[in-house]
Amino acid sequence: MNAPILDPRGLEEIMAQVAAHARQYTPEWRYEGTADDPGAAITRLFGEMFYQTVDRFNAVPEKLYLEFLELVGVQTPDPVPAAGLIQFNAHDTVEKAVPVPAGTQVFTVDEAGENIIYETERRIESTPAQLEGLFYSDPRKGVIQELDLSHPQRLFTPGDGKNLQCHRFAVSSSEVLALSGPFTVEIEVLGETEFAAAETAKELANPERMRWSYRTGGTERSFDSVRAEGACLILEKTAPGALEPDEEGNRFITCACLGALDGNILLSGVRMRSAPAGPVPIDQMAGGDTPILAGEGGYCFGRRPTPYSLFYLRSDQTFCKRGARVNLMLTVAPVVTDYEQSSPQYQFNQRIIDKRDAVAIRPDDVFVDEVAWEYFNGAGWTRLPVSGSRNPFSCKEAAAGETLFTVPEDICPAEVNAETGWFIRARVVHVENEFSVTPRWIVPFVKQAECSWQYPGGRPADLYWSENNGDTVWLRDAAEVNSLHFQALISLPEEPAAIYLCFDRSPDAMPLALLFEVAGRAILSDKLSFEAWTGERFEKVRSVDLTRNLLHTGLVFLYLPSILPQARFFGREGCWLRMIRSSYLENSGGYPRIGGVQLNTVSAVQRRHAQEQWFDTGSYEAGKTLTLLETPTQDLKLWVDEVNGLTVADAETLARQSPERVHLEREDGVLLHCWVLWERLAHLELADGERRAYLLDPYSGTVAFGDGLHGRVPPEGMRNIRVTYAFGGGKRGNRPRGTVAELIGALPRISSVANLTSMSGGTDRFTREKTEELGNRRLRHRYRALGVRDFEEMVLEEFPQAQHVRCFAGRDEKNRKAPGNVTVVVENADADAGRSALDLCDRIGEYLETRCSCTLVSSGGLHVIPSAVLTVNTQIVVEVEDPDESAATQQNLADRLAELIGHRWRSRGIGDQVRVDQIWQTVRDTPNVRLTRQVLVEGVYDEDGATRSVPLENDGTIPYATVRSGLHRIQIG
């Protein structure tokens, strides 16, 4: 409004007019305005006072206009204080949570060096516990995942991380499972009864549910066949390759559950035995210290056996199997060295020697007549009892025999010829005709050595491990335990999906404050509840959820009065809380994403609580006004003591009708005070004479009461008006993240303080121009949202924190066509407000729901969302006129682009900010740019926690976006 000037005179014009009148009416007084003239001083004082009257007279049209705006319902919003989240970190050495009272004051310093003070809104306790892990678990889907919060993660649904959930167990008996090549392993399952053991074996042998495997070649391979025979499992392997031990030398057979596990499998124990599919070749042979090569053979005891000659046999697969019955099959061939007769042999016992009587002498057979079999027991070589062919080296047997023996329980690896392994040996005890003068040597030559074994009964497994629900359990030295209770396969309890929080120590606090940083918006159809592990089970804890079921970023307060015990879940030791759904059903609206969880956080606003002010009331002070000491005011409550204006019966009736607004104070049964809470109204014109109401101008701190016709007059009394309030607010309190880091006063055992979010949302009084603009709009919409402009103008009038508002009819929150829907997009004055932008949208939504079509609200067609922040990056290639000025041109062009996008574009409304042609124009208008060769414009924004990148080829690519200047790459071509 262009208010008319009723009197255009200024102070100098008024003084000139006074001087003219002085010359006309008092010619005897020479008025020159000198300092020593008293008349001049009085004239100057009169002129200044009259000028103030003229100035007030000229303000009458504007005041009348503002009064008119108030009459039609235009209201200037109260000052809004900046708000944000403050984190109070307890010192690491603290064992218990540290109380942080409500009203704790923190501050930062503004540009003028003055303190900006913020107060916490509620009491919390700062715990020294640290959040060490976040896990998602869904028993029905068989999923356990650890969430990596380095980027936003979706809750209550499987993500792209590793699934920690598996059900498998392994058993080991390294001696029984020292196997290579084809073999068979028999596993006897022990249970409480034979029937239970047989059922367990049957279930474990089901190939559709279970997979039995062994490790070879660095990978897990399945057995070729698995079958159950009673309580025994028969595992067969036909492929070559050996079972590989782990780093500790243990060999395992593993059973893994395929898919979800139904029920649990407990084992009382396992007995194992193995057998090769055929004879197993001996690993090494040696005649004393002479190796005998496989395939070539060699002399067992050398070419001339003597007592104590030794023949070693090594089989790491066979000779380690304590208690097994071994069949040793040696293929031994005799190597005969005939006696050579060089001259006739005479009979010297005859009296007459006749050469014709010379005869041939039959040589003596020299062979190994007796051997002793021995094994190494750790202390020395001791006798090994054998049966069957006890001496296959004599070469006297018609057919090859088998040497049978039972592997001793105390057999140990031995070092032979600088090699360590499992050995037995044959030692020559006696050589027949060893000293014959006519020897015929029959020397054993071994061509081949094989063996096999068979266990008379199963050997108890000595090592177990199981992996269930992300946790691994080991059971060592199990062979010494008669009856085990081994949890082989254990499923999670049947529960809905949950998010588990692991802490390094007990986070008990009253309350524990958790900040959930939610990315995007997803409405959960069921209710979330919080539970704590108390040692036996998860028990529900009392909570206050300010995130509205993780709909937006906010605080959750958990009341944990007792210390939480340590427990192990998902392979992690710690103290546990969980957030669990109440339904098994899939959520049709998607699932929320979170980008982080912070502890010890509380909301704070820019304000200070002022001291109570007391006022007196005279006899019938109609239109009484009060002036408060501090401004701008917030949260004002005005109590009036009406004991002098009411009878006792009226006071008691009033207290019964409004107990929360009336407080009676008595002493010895006598009513001393009747405090009544009066209400604030925007206008008193429509109030009757008995209404307990007042007007408040929060910017000037002025309180005005009624005159008896419009609003009640306070009764007479001393100190009968009590005012409690806080003060502060405005744009001055808007501060970036991390700048509020100082405490007012001492707060012991708190190591640091910082604002995790920007302190934002503070607004000042509307300018006259904006008030006029709102007034014109108010006359049209009258607080009824019918058209697109109504939605936009009502939000801008009621919420000064909103910088831009744009309403889209027939579109949903994802910018999809949706007839009957209305989407209101709001840009917060602080582009990086984050949580406050979502809170603002929530409050705008609640405000519009009561002022728009009920059909629109009931159908869920009203959407209020924050604008998507679109970071505009450019890549530009130009040619310059002066190459020596290339660096300055690059910097100048980058500054111009930042000013264009960050200021000129942002000043426009939502959906109208991007103007790609202005990028080209800005580049062309930059000094020293001769030719523009390439301009690429890219927009980067966040969509439900995921980063999206789109080329900005036209102006309307993302209609819900507001821009922010990003990275500008300038290349000189």
mmCIF file of C-alpha atoms in Angstrom, residues 286-291 310 312 417:
data_model
loop_
_atom_site.group_PDB
_atom_site.id
_atom_site.type_symbol
_atom_site.label_atom_id
_atom_site.label_comp_id
_atom_site.label_asym_id
_atom_site.label_seq_id
_atom_site.Cartn_x
_atom_site.Cartn_y
_atom_site.Cartn_z
ATOM 1 C CA ALA A 286 62.941 -97.124 3.295
ATOM 2 C CA GLY A 287 65.490 -99.869 3.851
ATOM 3 C CA GLY A 288 67.316 -98.312 6.736
ATOM 4 C CA ASP A 289 68.356 -94.900 5.506
ATOM 5 C CA THR A 290 67.913 -95.842 1.847
ATOM 6 C CA PRO A 291 64.605 -94.664 0.355
ATOM 7 C CA LEU A 310 65.310 -101.947 9.531
ATOM 8 C CA TYR A 312 60.303 -98.483 7.453
ATOM 9 C CA ASN A 417 65.416 -89.996 7.669
#
